[in-house]
mmCIF file of C-alpha atoms and ligand atoms in Angstrom:
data_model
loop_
_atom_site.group_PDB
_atom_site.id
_atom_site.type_symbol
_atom_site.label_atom_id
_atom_site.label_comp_id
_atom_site.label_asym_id
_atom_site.label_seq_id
_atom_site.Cartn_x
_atom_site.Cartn_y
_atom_site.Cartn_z
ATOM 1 C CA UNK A 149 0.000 0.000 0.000
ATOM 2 C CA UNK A 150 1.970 2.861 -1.575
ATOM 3 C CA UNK A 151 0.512 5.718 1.000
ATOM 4 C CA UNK A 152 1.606 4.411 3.902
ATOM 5 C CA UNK A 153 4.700 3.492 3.177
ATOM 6 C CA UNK A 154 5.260 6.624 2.182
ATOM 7 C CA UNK A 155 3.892 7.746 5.525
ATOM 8 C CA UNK A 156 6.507 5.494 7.389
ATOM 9 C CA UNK A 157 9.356 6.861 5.218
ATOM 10 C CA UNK A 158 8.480 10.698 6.045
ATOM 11 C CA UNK A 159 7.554 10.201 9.620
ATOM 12 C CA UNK A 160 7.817 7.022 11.141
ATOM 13 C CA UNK A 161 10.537 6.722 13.440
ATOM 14 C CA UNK A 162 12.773 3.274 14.322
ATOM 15 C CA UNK A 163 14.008 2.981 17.535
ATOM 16 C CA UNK A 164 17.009 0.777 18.094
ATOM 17 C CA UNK A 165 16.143 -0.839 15.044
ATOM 18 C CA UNK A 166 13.777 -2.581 16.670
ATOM 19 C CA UNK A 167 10.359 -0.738 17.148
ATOM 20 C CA UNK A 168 8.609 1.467 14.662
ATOM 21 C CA UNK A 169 6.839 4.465 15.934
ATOM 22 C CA UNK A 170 4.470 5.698 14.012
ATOM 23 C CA UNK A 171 2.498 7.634 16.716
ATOM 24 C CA UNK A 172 1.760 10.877 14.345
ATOM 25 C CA UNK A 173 -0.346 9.058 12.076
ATOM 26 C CA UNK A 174 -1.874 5.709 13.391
ATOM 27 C CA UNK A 175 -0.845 4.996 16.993
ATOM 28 C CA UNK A 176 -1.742 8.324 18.481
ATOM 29 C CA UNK A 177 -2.520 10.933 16.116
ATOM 30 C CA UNK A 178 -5.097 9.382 13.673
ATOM 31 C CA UNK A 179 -5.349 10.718 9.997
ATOM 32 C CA UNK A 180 -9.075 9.812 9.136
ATOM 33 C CA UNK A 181 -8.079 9.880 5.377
ATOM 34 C CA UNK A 182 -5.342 7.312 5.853
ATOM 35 C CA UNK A 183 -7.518 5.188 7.708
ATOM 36 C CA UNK A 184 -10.202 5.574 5.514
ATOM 37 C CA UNK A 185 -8.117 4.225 2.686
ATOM 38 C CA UNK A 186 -6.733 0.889 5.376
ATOM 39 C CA UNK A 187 -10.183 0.071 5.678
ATOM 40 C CA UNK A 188 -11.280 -0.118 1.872
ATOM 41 C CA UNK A 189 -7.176 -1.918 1.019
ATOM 42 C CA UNK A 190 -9.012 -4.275 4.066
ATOM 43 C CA UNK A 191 -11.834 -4.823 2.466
ATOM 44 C CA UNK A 192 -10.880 -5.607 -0.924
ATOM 45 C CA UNK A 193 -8.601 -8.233 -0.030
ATOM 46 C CA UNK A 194 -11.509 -9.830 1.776
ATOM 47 C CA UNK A 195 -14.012 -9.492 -1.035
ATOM 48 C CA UNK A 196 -15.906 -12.727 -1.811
ATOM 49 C CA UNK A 197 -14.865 -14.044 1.724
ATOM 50 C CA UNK A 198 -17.626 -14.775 4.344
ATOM 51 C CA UNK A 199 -17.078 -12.363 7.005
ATOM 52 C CA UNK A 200 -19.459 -11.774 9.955
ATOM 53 C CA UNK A 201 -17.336 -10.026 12.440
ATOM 54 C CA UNK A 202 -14.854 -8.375 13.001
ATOM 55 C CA UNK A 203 -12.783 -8.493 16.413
ATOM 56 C CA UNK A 204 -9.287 -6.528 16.849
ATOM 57 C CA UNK A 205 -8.258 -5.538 20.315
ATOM 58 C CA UNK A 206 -8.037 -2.220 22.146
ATOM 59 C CA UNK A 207 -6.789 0.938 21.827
ATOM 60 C CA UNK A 208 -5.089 1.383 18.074
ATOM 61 C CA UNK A 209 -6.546 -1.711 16.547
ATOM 62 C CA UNK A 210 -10.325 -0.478 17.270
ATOM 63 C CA UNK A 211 -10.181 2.972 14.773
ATOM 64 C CA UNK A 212 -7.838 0.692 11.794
ATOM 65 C CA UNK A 213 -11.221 -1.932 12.556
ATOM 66 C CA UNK A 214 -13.859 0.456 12.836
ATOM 67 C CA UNK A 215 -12.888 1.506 8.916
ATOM 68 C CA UNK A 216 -12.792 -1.843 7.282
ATOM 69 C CA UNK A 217 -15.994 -2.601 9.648
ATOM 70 C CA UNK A 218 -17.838 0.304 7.759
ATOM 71 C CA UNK A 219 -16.688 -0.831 4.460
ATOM 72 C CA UNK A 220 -17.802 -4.341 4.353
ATOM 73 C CA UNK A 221 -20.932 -3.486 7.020
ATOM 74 C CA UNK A 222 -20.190 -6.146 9.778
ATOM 75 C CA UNK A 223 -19.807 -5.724 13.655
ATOM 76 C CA UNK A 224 -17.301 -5.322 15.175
ATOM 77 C CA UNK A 225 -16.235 -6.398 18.594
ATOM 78 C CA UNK A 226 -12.803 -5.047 20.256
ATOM 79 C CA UNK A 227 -11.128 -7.519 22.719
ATOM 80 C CA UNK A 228 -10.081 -5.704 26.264
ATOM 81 C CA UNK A 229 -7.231 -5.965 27.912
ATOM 82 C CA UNK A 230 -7.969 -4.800 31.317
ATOM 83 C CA UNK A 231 -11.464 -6.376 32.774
ATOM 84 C CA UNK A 232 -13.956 -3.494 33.186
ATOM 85 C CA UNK A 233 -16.123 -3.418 36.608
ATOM 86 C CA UNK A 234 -18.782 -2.935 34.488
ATOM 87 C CA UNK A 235 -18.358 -6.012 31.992
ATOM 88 C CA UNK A 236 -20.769 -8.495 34.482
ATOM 89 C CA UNK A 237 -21.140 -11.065 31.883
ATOM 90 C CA UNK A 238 -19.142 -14.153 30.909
ATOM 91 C CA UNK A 239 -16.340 -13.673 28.944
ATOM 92 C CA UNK A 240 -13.878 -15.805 26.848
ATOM 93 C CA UNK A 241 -10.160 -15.009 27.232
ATOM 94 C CA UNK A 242 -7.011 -15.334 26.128
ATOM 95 C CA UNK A 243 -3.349 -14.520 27.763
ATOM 96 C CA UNK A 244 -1.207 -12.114 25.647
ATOM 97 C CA UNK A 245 2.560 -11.441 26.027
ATOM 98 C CA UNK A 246 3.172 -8.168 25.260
ATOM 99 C CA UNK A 247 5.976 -7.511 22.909
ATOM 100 C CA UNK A 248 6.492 -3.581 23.711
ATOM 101 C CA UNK A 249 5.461 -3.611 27.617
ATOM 102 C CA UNK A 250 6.690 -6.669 28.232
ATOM 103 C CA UNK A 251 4.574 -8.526 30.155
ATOM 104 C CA UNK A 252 1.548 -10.530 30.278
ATOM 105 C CA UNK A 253 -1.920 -9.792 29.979
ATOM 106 C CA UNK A 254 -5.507 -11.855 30.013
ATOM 107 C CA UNK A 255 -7.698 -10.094 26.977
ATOM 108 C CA UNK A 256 -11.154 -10.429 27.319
ATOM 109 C CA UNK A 257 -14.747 -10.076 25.354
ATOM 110 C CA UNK A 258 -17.796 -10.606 26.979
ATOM 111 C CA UNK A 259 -19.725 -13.457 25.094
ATOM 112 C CA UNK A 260 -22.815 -12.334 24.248
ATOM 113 C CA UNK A 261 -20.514 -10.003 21.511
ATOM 114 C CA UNK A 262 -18.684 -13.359 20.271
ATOM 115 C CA UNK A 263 -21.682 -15.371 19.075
ATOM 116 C CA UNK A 264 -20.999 -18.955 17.623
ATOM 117 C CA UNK A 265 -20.759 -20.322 14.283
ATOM 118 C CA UNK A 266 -19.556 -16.977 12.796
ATOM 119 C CA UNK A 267 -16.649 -16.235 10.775
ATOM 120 C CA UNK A 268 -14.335 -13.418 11.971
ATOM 121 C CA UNK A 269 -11.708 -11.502 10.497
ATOM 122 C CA UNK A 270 -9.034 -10.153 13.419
ATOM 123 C CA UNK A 271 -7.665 -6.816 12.431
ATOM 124 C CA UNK A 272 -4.887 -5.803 14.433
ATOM 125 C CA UNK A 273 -2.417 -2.343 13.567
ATOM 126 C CA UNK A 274 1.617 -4.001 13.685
ATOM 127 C CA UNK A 275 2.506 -8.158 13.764
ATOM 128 C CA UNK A 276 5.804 -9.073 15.582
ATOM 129 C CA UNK A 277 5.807 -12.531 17.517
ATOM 130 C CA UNK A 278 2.318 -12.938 16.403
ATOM 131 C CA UNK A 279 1.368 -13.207 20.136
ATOM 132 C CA UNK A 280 -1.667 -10.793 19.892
ATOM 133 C CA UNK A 281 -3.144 -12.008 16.971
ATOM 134 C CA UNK A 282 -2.635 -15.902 18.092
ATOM 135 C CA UNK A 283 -4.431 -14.763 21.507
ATOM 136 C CA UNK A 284 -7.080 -13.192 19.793
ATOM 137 C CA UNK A 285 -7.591 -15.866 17.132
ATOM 138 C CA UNK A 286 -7.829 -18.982 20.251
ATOM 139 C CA UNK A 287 -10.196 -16.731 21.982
ATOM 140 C CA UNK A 288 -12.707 -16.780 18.656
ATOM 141 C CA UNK A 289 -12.372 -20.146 18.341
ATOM 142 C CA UNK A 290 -12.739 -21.068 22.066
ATOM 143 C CA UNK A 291 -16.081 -19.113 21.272
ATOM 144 C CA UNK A 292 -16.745 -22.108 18.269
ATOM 145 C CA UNK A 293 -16.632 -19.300 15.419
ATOM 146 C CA UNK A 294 -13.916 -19.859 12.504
ATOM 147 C CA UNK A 295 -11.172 -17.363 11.793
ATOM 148 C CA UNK A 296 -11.536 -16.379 8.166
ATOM 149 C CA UNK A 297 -8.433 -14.407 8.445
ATOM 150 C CA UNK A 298 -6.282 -11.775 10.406
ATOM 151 C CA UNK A 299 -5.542 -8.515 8.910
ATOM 152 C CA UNK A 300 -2.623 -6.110 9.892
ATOM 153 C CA UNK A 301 -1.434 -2.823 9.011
ATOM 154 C CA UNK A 302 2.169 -3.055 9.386
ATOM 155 C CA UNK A 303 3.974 -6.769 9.445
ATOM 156 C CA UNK A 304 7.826 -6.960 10.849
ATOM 157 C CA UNK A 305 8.396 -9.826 8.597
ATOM 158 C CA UNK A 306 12.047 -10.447 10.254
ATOM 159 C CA UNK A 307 9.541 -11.628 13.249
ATOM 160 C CA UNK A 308 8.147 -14.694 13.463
ATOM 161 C CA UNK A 309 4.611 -13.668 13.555
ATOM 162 C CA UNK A 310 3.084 -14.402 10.031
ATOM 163 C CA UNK A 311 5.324 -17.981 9.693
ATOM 164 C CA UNK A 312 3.880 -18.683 13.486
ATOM 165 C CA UNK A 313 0.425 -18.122 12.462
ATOM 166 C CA UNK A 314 0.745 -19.876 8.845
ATOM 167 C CA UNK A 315 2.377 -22.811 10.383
ATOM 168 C CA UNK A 316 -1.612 -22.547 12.515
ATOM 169 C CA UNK A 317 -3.405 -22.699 8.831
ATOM 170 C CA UNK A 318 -4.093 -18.690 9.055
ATOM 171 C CA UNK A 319 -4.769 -17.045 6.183
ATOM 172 C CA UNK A 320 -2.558 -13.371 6.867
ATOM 173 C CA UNK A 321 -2.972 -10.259 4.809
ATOM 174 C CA UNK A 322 -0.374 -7.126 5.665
ATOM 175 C CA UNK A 323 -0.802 -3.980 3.656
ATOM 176 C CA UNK A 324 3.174 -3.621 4.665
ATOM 177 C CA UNK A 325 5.900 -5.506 4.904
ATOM 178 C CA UNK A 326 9.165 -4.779 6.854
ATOM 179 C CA UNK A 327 12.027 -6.767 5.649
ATOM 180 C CA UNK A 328 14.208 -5.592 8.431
ATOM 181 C CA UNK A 329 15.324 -2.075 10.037
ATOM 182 C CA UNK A 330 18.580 -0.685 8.618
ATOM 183 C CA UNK A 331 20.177 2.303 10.869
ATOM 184 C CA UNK A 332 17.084 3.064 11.767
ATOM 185 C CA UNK A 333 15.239 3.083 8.480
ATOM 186 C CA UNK A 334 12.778 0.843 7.235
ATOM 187 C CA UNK A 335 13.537 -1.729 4.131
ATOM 188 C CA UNK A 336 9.804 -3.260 2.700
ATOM 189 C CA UNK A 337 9.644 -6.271 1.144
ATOM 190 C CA UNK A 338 9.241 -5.643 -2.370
ATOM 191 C CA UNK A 339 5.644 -6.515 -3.379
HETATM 192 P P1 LIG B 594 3.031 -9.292 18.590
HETATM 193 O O1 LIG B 594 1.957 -9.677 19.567
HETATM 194 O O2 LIG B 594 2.794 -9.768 17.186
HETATM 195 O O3 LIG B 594 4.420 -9.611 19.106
HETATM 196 O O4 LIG B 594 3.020 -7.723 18.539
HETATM 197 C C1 LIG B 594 1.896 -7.047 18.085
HETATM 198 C C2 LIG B 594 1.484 -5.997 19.046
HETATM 199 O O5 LIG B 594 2.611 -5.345 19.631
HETATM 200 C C3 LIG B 594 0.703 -4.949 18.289
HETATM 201 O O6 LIG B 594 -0.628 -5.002 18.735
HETATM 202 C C4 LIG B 594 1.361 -3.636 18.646
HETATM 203 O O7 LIG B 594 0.576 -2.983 19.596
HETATM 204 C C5 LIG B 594 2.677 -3.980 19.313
HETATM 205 N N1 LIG B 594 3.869 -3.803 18.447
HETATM 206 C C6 LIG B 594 4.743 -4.770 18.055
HETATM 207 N N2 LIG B 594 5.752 -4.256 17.360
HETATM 208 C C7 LIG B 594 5.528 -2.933 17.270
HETATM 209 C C8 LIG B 594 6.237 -1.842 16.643
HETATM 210 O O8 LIG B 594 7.298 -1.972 16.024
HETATM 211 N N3 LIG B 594 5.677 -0.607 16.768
HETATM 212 C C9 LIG B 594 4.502 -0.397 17.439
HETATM 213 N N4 LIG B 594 4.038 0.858 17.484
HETATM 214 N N5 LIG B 594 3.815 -1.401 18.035
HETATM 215 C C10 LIG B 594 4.326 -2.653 17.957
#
């Protein structure tokens, strides 16, 4: 997707050559236009698929979600990653290891949200390990819906996410691909 990587060349940032920030933009600032333009790239390479749902988990996956969610009119459901007080139902969850805090962490959606026999697409805004999207792809299963595919923004393909999640039968779709970080500047993977 041409735009944003020519948003990540002009102002994301690498640090250590090991984390992109791209906090102007997507993870902090939001540019509506941008993320107008991920949902429809997330739709289209969908198109034909049976989607129901959509789940991605909070806080930058729910805007990148709520876009494609508009485009191909589904729900969508964002996972949690702290219980609230006020979620009194049953949930399903899933534990998480956090690649930039980390640590551990239990995400959670409450299942009347997460009904069975659905198919989902996860959406989620950067893959790395894979850990998020593997949580979040159990915890639709362990809710007996199929996962029809997980969609990310920005794949560190140097990680082992996507061969982690292939290697689980996932169909993966990244509108960027990071080869690897070179002082501090990003190399794609030519398309
Ligand atoms: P994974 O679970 O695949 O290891 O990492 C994915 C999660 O970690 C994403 O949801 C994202 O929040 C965070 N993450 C991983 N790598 C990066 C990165 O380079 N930049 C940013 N901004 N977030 C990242």
């Amino acid at each position: 997707m041409e735009i944003l990587k020519q948003r990540i060349n002009e102002e994301g940032r690498v640090l250590d050559n090991r984390v992109l920030k791209v906090d102007s933009f997507l993870n902090h600032q939001i540019d509506p236009a941008l993320f107008q333009a991920i949902g429809k790239e997330i739709a289209k390479r969908f198109e034909g698929k049976q989607i129901d749902r959509i789940v991605t988990i909070e806080a930058s996956g729910i805007a990148l979600a709520l876009m494609a969610a508009i485009e191909m009119n589904v729900p969508l459901v964002f996972a949690r990653k702290k219980k609230s007080i006020l979620m009194t139902d049953e949930v399903y969850h899933s534990v998480v290891y956090s690649y930039t805090k980390e640590e551990n962490y239990d995400v959670t959606v409450s299942k009347r949200f997460l009904p069975a026999g659905e198919h989902v697409l996860i959406i989620d805004d950067f893959l790395a390990s894979g850990e998020a999207a593997m949580g979040l792809a159990k915890l639709v299963e362990s809710a007996g819906d199929t996962v029809e595919g997980i969609a990310i923004v920005i794949e560190k393909s140097f990680q082992p996410g996507r061969e982690r999640l292939e290697r689980a039968g996932y169909h993966v779709e990244s509108l960027i691909r990071i080869e690897r970080f070179e002082d501090n500047r990003c190399i794609f993977v030519e398309d």
